[in-house]
Amino acid sequence: MLTDKIQSLLGEVANLQAADAKALEELRIKYLSKKGVINGLMGEFRDVAPESKREIGMKLNELKTALQDKLNELREGLATKEDDHSDLDLTRTPYPIAMGTRHPLSIVKNEIIDIFSRLGFSIADGPEVEDDWHVFSSLNFPEDHPARDMQDTFFVEQHPDIVLRTHTSSVQSRVMENSKPPIRVLCPGRVYRNEAISARAHCFFHQVEGLYIDKDVSFTDLKQVLLTFAREMFGPDTKIRLRPSYFPFTEPSAEMDISCNICGGKGCAFCKQTGWVEILGCGMVDPNVLEANGIDSKVYKGYAFGMGVERITNLKYQVKDLRLFSENDVRFLDEFTAAN
């Protein structure tokens, strides 16, 4: 009879055991699945005489409740067992865990910061999502300058124009707005340009820019600071040369080359047999920039410079593909363990 089966199953349920989660799941399937024991009993229940349905229905509900309670009890017991760390021995030797290393860009950026910090530069930071004024207008960029086109710059909004900064010069602009000379700051950070990604270019990279504003600042001061930096970074025998160039925010402007640190200036494939490698741009701050940022250009002068951290890292470690810096390949990063 159905009542006998229910009574027998109540005793069976009371003695259920599960050694692990898999065994617990097997019990659930056995009793509660569509083809399980409980559904089988419900099929038999349909054939019970009407006068017995109330009594047997109550017994079925009792069985189902007992089964649910038992499965929950077993589940809680397994959870408690998994959380039990009584076998944990804190005196055991730990498993060997490989230590990570700093990223090569971080290594080089920190070295650049350290050199200029010793020359009296402090660190300044600013937002990566910037307005047109701080990225372009305050830095003497004309309205029709190519950098203002969407082909060259990532625009977030228009009218007013909000962009991903194309250089950390925007930080210099903010410092000039909110500080009085003398100003001597270094501005490291990530910048963005709408370029096709290749071994030699990327849509984002890292810059370190410097700004010094005071009375009686000269191009000679700039040259000596950059020579000191080059020799600290690439070795005491490093030579520099400055070539005339153009930037909207400096006048006069120059590109700076260093003697190739691979061939010593004799000429090789890396420097294209010239003996020189370009590493940064620099110049005297344009008076229009000083005036736009609230500094009297008749009293104060200044110089600025900027370099790509990836370019300096390529020179130091001869990394041929720029994409390696952002692919997070552990095999590549492990090559810089000794540099930490």
Tab-separated table of C-alpha atoms in Angstrom:
chain	number	residue	atom	x	y	z
A	1	MET	CA	0.000	0.000	0.000
A	2	LEU	CA	1.012	3.639	-0.601
A	3	THR	CA	1.021	4.436	3.124
A	4	ASP	CA	3.510	1.630	3.740
A	5	LYS	CA	5.820	2.978	1.000
A	6	ILE	CA	5.637	6.464	2.506
A	7	GLN	CA	6.394	5.162	5.978
A	8	SER	CA	9.346	3.146	4.677
A	9	LEU	CA	10.706	6.188	2.809
A	10	LEU	CA	10.437	8.353	5.939
A	11	GLY	CA	12.801	5.957	7.704
A	12	GLU	CA	15.102	5.880	4.644
A	13	VAL	CA	15.221	9.685	4.464
A	14	ALA	CA	16.162	9.983	8.135
A	15	ASN	CA	19.308	7.912	7.493
A	16	LEU	CA	20.462	9.626	4.265
A	17	GLN	CA	24.199	10.502	4.090
A	18	ALA	CA	26.297	12.457	1.533
A	19	ALA	CA	30.091	12.441	1.539
A	20	ASP	CA	30.412	15.356	-0.876
A	21	ALA	CA	28.474	17.759	-3.089
A	22	LYS	CA	28.302	15.244	-5.924
A	23	ALA	CA	26.661	12.611	-3.686
A	24	LEU	CA	24.228	15.252	-2.402
A	25	GLU	CA	23.196	16.133	-5.935
A	26	GLU	CA	22.647	12.445	-6.738
A	27	LEU	CA	20.270	12.194	-3.736
A	28	ARG	CA	18.345	15.247	-4.896
A	29	ILE	CA	17.936	13.789	-8.378
A	30	LYS	CA	16.913	10.387	-6.993
A	31	TYR	CA	14.111	11.769	-4.844
A	32	LEU	CA	13.048	15.129	-6.307
A	33	SER	CA	13.634	15.020	-10.080
A	34	LYS	CA	10.816	14.539	-12.579
A	35	LYS	CA	11.551	10.827	-12.678
A	36	GLY	CA	12.349	10.683	-8.956
A	37	VAL	CA	10.716	8.817	-6.093
A	38	ILE	CA	8.398	11.645	-4.962
A	39	ASN	CA	6.944	12.191	-8.447
A	40	GLY	CA	6.410	8.427	-8.684
A	41	LEU	CA	4.385	8.483	-5.482
A	42	MET	CA	2.331	11.421	-6.776
A	43	GLY	CA	1.412	9.276	-9.781
A	44	GLU	CA	0.173	6.532	-7.475
A	45	PHE	CA	-1.689	9.086	-5.367
A	46	ARG	CA	-4.074	9.794	-8.267
A	47	ASP	CA	-5.456	6.256	-7.923
A	48	VAL	CA	-6.147	6.503	-4.187
A	49	ALA	CA	-9.797	6.244	-3.094
A	50	PRO	CA	-11.393	9.655	-2.413
A	51	GLU	CA	-12.033	8.931	1.250
A	52	SER	CA	-8.286	8.185	1.801
A	53	LYS	CA	-6.822	11.108	-0.194
A	54	ARG	CA	-6.758	13.555	2.732
A	55	GLU	CA	-4.840	11.212	5.061
A	56	ILE	CA	-2.367	9.971	2.419
A	57	GLY	CA	-1.897	13.520	1.034
A	58	MET	CA	-0.803	14.699	4.475
A	59	LYS	CA	1.661	11.783	4.667
A	60	LEU	CA	3.096	12.704	1.246
A	61	ASN	CA	3.590	16.330	2.337
A	62	GLU	CA	5.264	15.100	5.515
A	63	LEU	CA	7.657	12.956	3.426
A	64	LYS	CA	8.462	15.795	1.041
A	65	THR	CA	9.117	18.223	3.900
A	66	ALA	CA	11.311	15.688	5.717
A	67	LEU	CA	13.287	15.102	2.523
A	68	GLN	CA	13.844	18.842	1.919
A	69	ASP	CA	14.925	19.350	5.532
A	70	LYS	CA	17.343	16.416	5.317
A	71	LEU	CA	18.933	17.646	2.084
A	72	ASN	CA	19.346	21.137	3.580
A	73	GLU	CA	20.924	19.634	6.685
A	74	LEU	CA	23.385	17.640	4.584
A	75	ARG	CA	24.177	20.746	2.476
A	76	GLU	CA	24.942	22.838	5.575
A	77	GLY	CA	27.106	20.042	6.964
A	78	LEU	CA	29.191	19.935	3.780
A	79	ALA	CA	29.593	23.715	3.814
A	80	THR	CA	30.798	23.626	7.413
A	81	LYS	CA	33.229	20.861	6.540
A	82	GLU	CA	34.689	22.887	3.651
A	83	ASP	CA	35.174	25.913	5.942
A	84	ASP	CA	36.940	23.872	8.608
A	85	HIS	CA	40.648	24.797	8.591
A	86	SER	CA	41.581	22.676	11.581
A	87	ASP	CA	44.111	20.823	9.410
A	88	LEU	CA	45.872	24.089	8.437
A	89	ASP	CA	49.513	24.035	9.520
A	90	LEU	CA	50.929	27.567	9.557
A	91	THR	CA	54.420	26.248	10.270
A	92	ARG	CA	54.655	24.479	6.905
A	93	THR	CA	56.952	25.872	4.225
A	94	PRO	CA	54.763	27.743	1.705
A	95	TYR	CA	54.489	26.610	-1.877
A	96	PRO	CA	56.912	28.492	-4.163
A	97	ILE	CA	55.009	31.472	-5.563
A	98	ALA	CA	56.736	33.399	-8.329
A	99	MET	CA	57.099	37.085	-7.514
A	100	GLY	CA	55.848	39.562	-10.101
A	101	THR	CA	57.879	42.427	-11.530
A	102	ARG	CA	57.216	46.033	-12.394
A	103	HIS	CA	56.194	46.734	-15.987
A	104	PRO	CA	59.081	47.992	-18.167
A	105	LEU	CA	57.216	51.260	-18.801
A	106	SER	CA	56.861	51.766	-15.048
A	107	ILE	CA	60.564	51.027	-14.533
A	108	VAL	CA	61.601	53.644	-17.096
A	109	LYS	CA	58.971	56.212	-16.030
A	110	ASN	CA	60.108	55.976	-12.410
A	111	GLU	CA	63.732	56.367	-13.491
A	112	ILE	CA	62.861	59.511	-15.478
A	113	ILE	CA	60.925	60.914	-12.508
A	114	ASP	CA	63.829	60.149	-10.170
A	115	ILE	CA	66.331	61.997	-12.388
A	116	PHE	CA	64.208	65.147	-12.698
A	117	SER	CA	63.213	65.028	-9.028
A	118	ARG	CA	66.900	65.378	-8.193
A	119	LEU	CA	66.945	68.441	-10.450
A	120	GLY	CA	64.167	70.062	-8.400
A	121	PHE	CA	61.065	69.086	-10.413
A	122	SER	CA	57.888	68.106	-8.540
A	123	ILE	CA	55.176	65.810	-9.918
A	124	ALA	CA	51.873	67.184	-11.278
A	125	ASP	CA	48.860	65.171	-12.431
A	126	GLY	CA	45.624	65.933	-14.264
A	127	PRO	CA	42.576	64.312	-15.906
A	128	GLU	CA	42.848	62.134	-19.009
A	129	VAL	CA	39.439	63.326	-20.272
A	130	GLU	CA	39.959	67.039	-20.899
A	131	ASP	CA	38.304	70.103	-22.418
A	132	ASP	CA	39.488	71.858	-25.561
A	133	TRP	CA	40.872	74.834	-23.634
A	134	HIS	CA	43.458	72.905	-21.640
A	135	VAL	CA	44.466	70.541	-24.482
A	136	PHE	CA	44.573	73.029	-27.363
A	137	SER	CA	43.421	76.646	-26.958
A	138	SER	CA	45.510	77.570	-23.904
A	139	LEU	CA	48.568	76.106	-25.637
A	140	ASN	CA	48.387	78.331	-28.718
A	141	PHE	CA	46.934	75.748	-31.116
A	142	PRO	CA	45.203	77.548	-34.016
A	143	GLU	CA	41.559	76.713	-34.778
A	144	ASP	CA	42.501	74.863	-37.981
A	145	HIS	CA	45.313	72.795	-36.460
A	146	PRO	CA	45.146	69.113	-37.598
A	147	ALA	CA	45.257	67.889	-33.972
A	148	ARG	CA	41.746	69.300	-33.507
A	149	ASP	CA	40.347	66.919	-36.167
A	150	MET	CA	38.618	63.672	-35.219
A	151	GLN	CA	41.086	61.858	-37.483
A	152	ASP	CA	43.856	62.734	-35.022
A	153	THR	CA	42.070	63.008	-31.655
A	154	PHE	CA	39.458	60.971	-29.782
A	155	PHE	CA	36.435	63.215	-29.141
A	156	VAL	CA	34.132	62.392	-26.219
A	157	GLU	CA	31.715	65.287	-26.762
A	158	GLN	CA	31.388	68.280	-29.070
A	159	HIS	CA	30.159	71.835	-28.418
A	160	PRO	CA	31.821	72.134	-25.997
A	161	ASP	CA	34.625	69.864	-27.159
A	162	ILE	CA	35.703	67.204	-24.664
A	163	VAL	CA	38.558	64.942	-25.761
A	164	LEU	CA	40.963	62.302	-24.539
A	165	ARG	CA	44.110	64.328	-23.956
A	166	THR	CA	46.688	64.074	-26.745
A	167	HIS	CA	49.577	65.164	-24.514
A	168	THR	CA	50.234	65.874	-20.852
A	169	SER	CA	50.755	69.554	-21.732
A	170	SER	CA	47.168	69.960	-20.510
A	171	VAL	CA	48.516	69.333	-17.001
A	172	GLN	CA	51.056	72.131	-17.510
A	173	SER	CA	48.205	74.452	-18.477
A	174	ARG	CA	46.304	73.597	-15.288
A	175	VAL	CA	49.428	74.148	-13.173
A	176	MET	CA	50.033	77.569	-14.754
A	177	GLU	CA	46.384	78.530	-14.126
A	178	ASN	CA	46.511	77.634	-10.457
A	179	SER	CA	50.122	78.454	-9.484
A	180	LYS	CA	52.371	81.455	-9.444
A	181	PRO	CA	55.989	81.303	-10.727
A	182	PRO	CA	58.475	79.952	-10.048
A	183	ILE	CA	57.023	76.714	-11.445
A	184	ARG	CA	59.083	73.564	-11.930
A	185	VAL	CA	56.896	70.493	-12.593
A	186	LEU	CA	57.074	67.117	-14.285
A	187	CYS	CA	53.858	65.728	-15.802
A	188	PRO	CA	53.824	61.955	-16.436
A	189	GLY	CA	50.726	60.176	-17.739
A	190	ARG	CA	48.847	58.290	-20.431
A	191	VAL	CA	47.772	60.080	-23.615
A	192	TYR	CA	45.615	59.108	-26.603
A	193	ARG	CA	45.797	59.699	-30.355
A	194	ASN	CA	43.657	58.298	-33.130
A	195	GLU	CA	46.351	56.285	-34.903
A	196	ALA	CA	46.457	52.870	-36.552
A	197	ILE	CA	48.058	50.332	-34.203
A	198	SER	CA	51.341	48.879	-35.500
A	199	ALA	CA	54.791	47.879	-34.292
A	200	ARG	CA	55.761	51.579	-34.257
A	201	ALA	CA	52.517	53.316	-33.177
A	202	HIS	CA	49.586	52.848	-30.824
A	203	CYS	CA	46.321	54.648	-30.032
A	204	PHE	CA	47.549	55.228	-26.476
A	205	PHE	CA	51.017	55.702	-25.031
A	206	HIS	CA	52.761	57.407	-22.117
A	207	GLN	CA	54.473	60.769	-21.882
A	208	VAL	CA	56.582	62.672	-19.408
A	209	GLU	CA	56.596	66.426	-19.902
A	210	GLY	CA	58.472	69.077	-17.971
A	211	LEU	CA	57.866	72.791	-17.415
A	212	TYR	CA	60.057	75.430	-15.760
A	213	ILE	CA	58.944	79.068	-15.458
A	214	ASP	CA	60.837	81.789	-13.624
A	215	LYS	CA	62.635	85.056	-14.200
A	216	ASP	CA	65.716	85.004	-16.469
A	217	VAL	CA	65.213	81.463	-17.787
A	218	SER	CA	67.228	80.807	-20.955
A	219	PHE	CA	67.627	78.182	-23.664
A	220	THR	CA	71.029	77.432	-22.137
A	221	ASP	CA	69.282	76.300	-18.942
A	222	LEU	CA	67.102	73.967	-20.988
A	223	LYS	CA	70.055	72.491	-22.856
A	224	GLN	CA	72.007	71.799	-19.650
A	225	VAL	CA	69.030	70.124	-17.943
A	226	LEU	CA	68.447	67.869	-20.954
A	227	LEU	CA	72.149	67.005	-21.228
A	228	THR	CA	72.184	66.024	-17.556
A	229	PHE	CA	69.081	63.892	-18.062
A	230	ALA	CA	70.528	62.118	-21.115
A	231	ARG	CA	73.761	61.238	-19.324
A	232	GLU	CA	71.924	60.016	-16.228
A	233	MET	CA	69.574	57.877	-18.313
A	234	PHE	CA	71.858	56.532	-21.039
A	235	GLY	CA	75.386	56.845	-19.624
A	236	PRO	CA	78.016	59.524	-18.935
A	237	ASP	CA	79.430	59.462	-22.482
A	238	THR	CA	76.083	60.324	-24.107
A	239	LYS	CA	76.099	63.351	-26.408
A	240	ILE	CA	73.072	65.422	-27.425
A	241	ARG	CA	72.205	67.659	-30.362
A	242	LEU	CA	69.280	70.045	-30.792
A	243	ARG	CA	67.652	70.476	-34.212
A	244	PRO	CA	65.280	73.367	-35.005
A	245	SER	CA	61.623	72.295	-35.082
A	246	TYR	CA	58.111	73.682	-34.610
A	247	PHE	CA	55.547	73.306	-31.827
A	248	PRO	CA	52.598	75.683	-31.303
A	249	PHE	CA	53.381	76.118	-27.608
A	250	THR	CA	57.146	76.824	-27.752
A	251	GLU	CA	59.289	79.343	-29.637
A	252	PRO	CA	62.063	78.659	-30.461
A	253	SER	CA	61.490	74.869	-30.584
A	254	ALA	CA	63.840	71.937	-31.075
A	255	GLU	CA	64.000	68.165	-31.397
A	256	MET	CA	66.680	66.549	-29.258
A	257	ASP	CA	68.769	63.590	-30.419
A	258	ILE	CA	71.198	61.527	-28.380
A	259	SER	CA	74.228	59.675	-29.651
A	260	CYS	CA	73.105	56.098	-30.342
A	261	ASN	CA	73.555	54.099	-27.140
A	262	ILE	CA	73.926	50.873	-29.136
A	263	CYS	CA	76.784	51.771	-31.479
A	264	GLY	CA	78.165	54.714	-29.495
A	265	GLY	CA	77.444	57.123	-32.334
A	266	LYS	CA	79.399	55.192	-34.964
A	267	GLY	CA	76.333	54.205	-36.998
A	268	CYS	CA	74.241	51.018	-36.965
A	269	ALA	CA	70.922	49.637	-38.205
A	270	PHE	CA	69.114	50.933	-35.106
A	271	CYS	CA	70.099	54.568	-35.724
A	272	LYS	CA	69.950	54.099	-39.520
A	273	GLN	CA	73.709	54.653	-39.772
A	274	THR	CA	73.397	58.265	-38.576
A	275	GLY	CA	74.804	57.749	-35.083
A	276	TRP	CA	71.867	59.751	-33.610
A	277	VAL	CA	68.441	58.832	-32.209
A	278	GLU	CA	65.625	61.322	-31.552
A	279	ILE	CA	64.169	61.102	-28.039
A	280	LEU	CA	62.196	64.289	-27.247
A	281	GLY	CA	60.922	67.715	-28.252
A	282	CYS	CA	61.568	70.941	-26.354
A	283	GLY	CA	61.676	74.717	-26.511
A	284	MET	CA	61.074	78.023	-24.774
A	285	VAL	CA	57.448	78.542	-23.717
A	286	ASP	CA	55.676	80.795	-26.218
A	287	PRO	CA	54.683	84.165	-24.635
A	288	ASN	CA	51.114	83.607	-25.916
A	289	VAL	CA	50.888	80.474	-23.754
A	290	LEU	CA	52.095	82.343	-20.669
A	291	GLU	CA	49.574	85.159	-21.209
A	292	ALA	CA	46.696	82.739	-21.916
A	293	ASN	CA	47.360	81.053	-18.582
A	294	GLY	CA	47.595	84.258	-16.550
A	295	ILE	CA	51.395	84.696	-16.382
A	296	ASP	CA	53.051	87.997	-17.362
A	297	SER	CA	55.345	87.156	-20.287
A	298	LYS	CA	57.254	90.427	-19.835
A	299	VAL	CA	58.395	89.311	-16.383
A	300	TYR	CA	58.633	85.538	-16.685
A	301	LYS	CA	60.081	83.106	-19.196
A	302	GLY	CA	60.154	79.347	-19.264
A	303	TYR	CA	61.075	76.182	-21.071
A	304	ALA	CA	59.195	72.946	-21.687
A	305	PHE	CA	60.048	69.480	-22.950
A	306	GLY	CA	58.220	66.238	-23.571
A	307	MET	CA	59.186	62.651	-24.285
A	308	GLY	CA	57.443	59.341	-24.918
A	309	VAL	CA	58.125	56.734	-22.244
A	310	GLU	CA	57.774	53.941	-24.829
A	311	ARG	CA	60.489	55.519	-26.983
A	312	ILE	CA	62.913	55.785	-24.063
A	313	THR	CA	62.105	52.183	-23.070
A	314	ASN	CA	62.758	51.026	-26.631
A	315	LEU	CA	66.147	52.699	-26.543
A	316	LYS	CA	67.124	51.226	-23.179
A	317	TYR	CA	65.869	47.683	-23.789
A	318	GLN	CA	65.703	47.490	-27.622
A	319	VAL	CA	62.035	46.450	-27.750
A	320	LYS	CA	61.148	46.313	-31.445
A	321	ASP	CA	57.337	46.083	-31.237
A	322	LEU	CA	55.383	48.765	-29.348
A	323	ARG	CA	52.370	46.453	-28.983
A	324	LEU	CA	54.263	44.195	-26.578
A	325	PHE	CA	53.935	46.827	-23.845
A	326	SER	CA	50.137	46.458	-23.662
A	327	GLU	CA	49.589	42.758	-24.459
A	328	ASN	CA	50.399	41.568	-20.904
A	329	ASP	CA	52.346	38.547	-22.150
A	330	VAL	CA	54.005	37.154	-19.025
A	331	ARG	CA	56.901	35.770	-21.093
A	332	PHE	CA	57.725	39.300	-22.254
A	333	LEU	CA	57.341	40.823	-18.786
A	334	ASP	CA	59.573	38.125	-17.235
A	335	GLU	CA	62.475	39.456	-19.351
A	336	PHE	CA	62.583	42.544	-17.141
A	337	THR	CA	62.949	40.757	-13.804
A	338	ALA	CA	66.589	41.788	-13.529
A	339	ALA	CA	65.697	45.438	-14.176
A	340	ASN	CA	63.594	45.696	-10.995
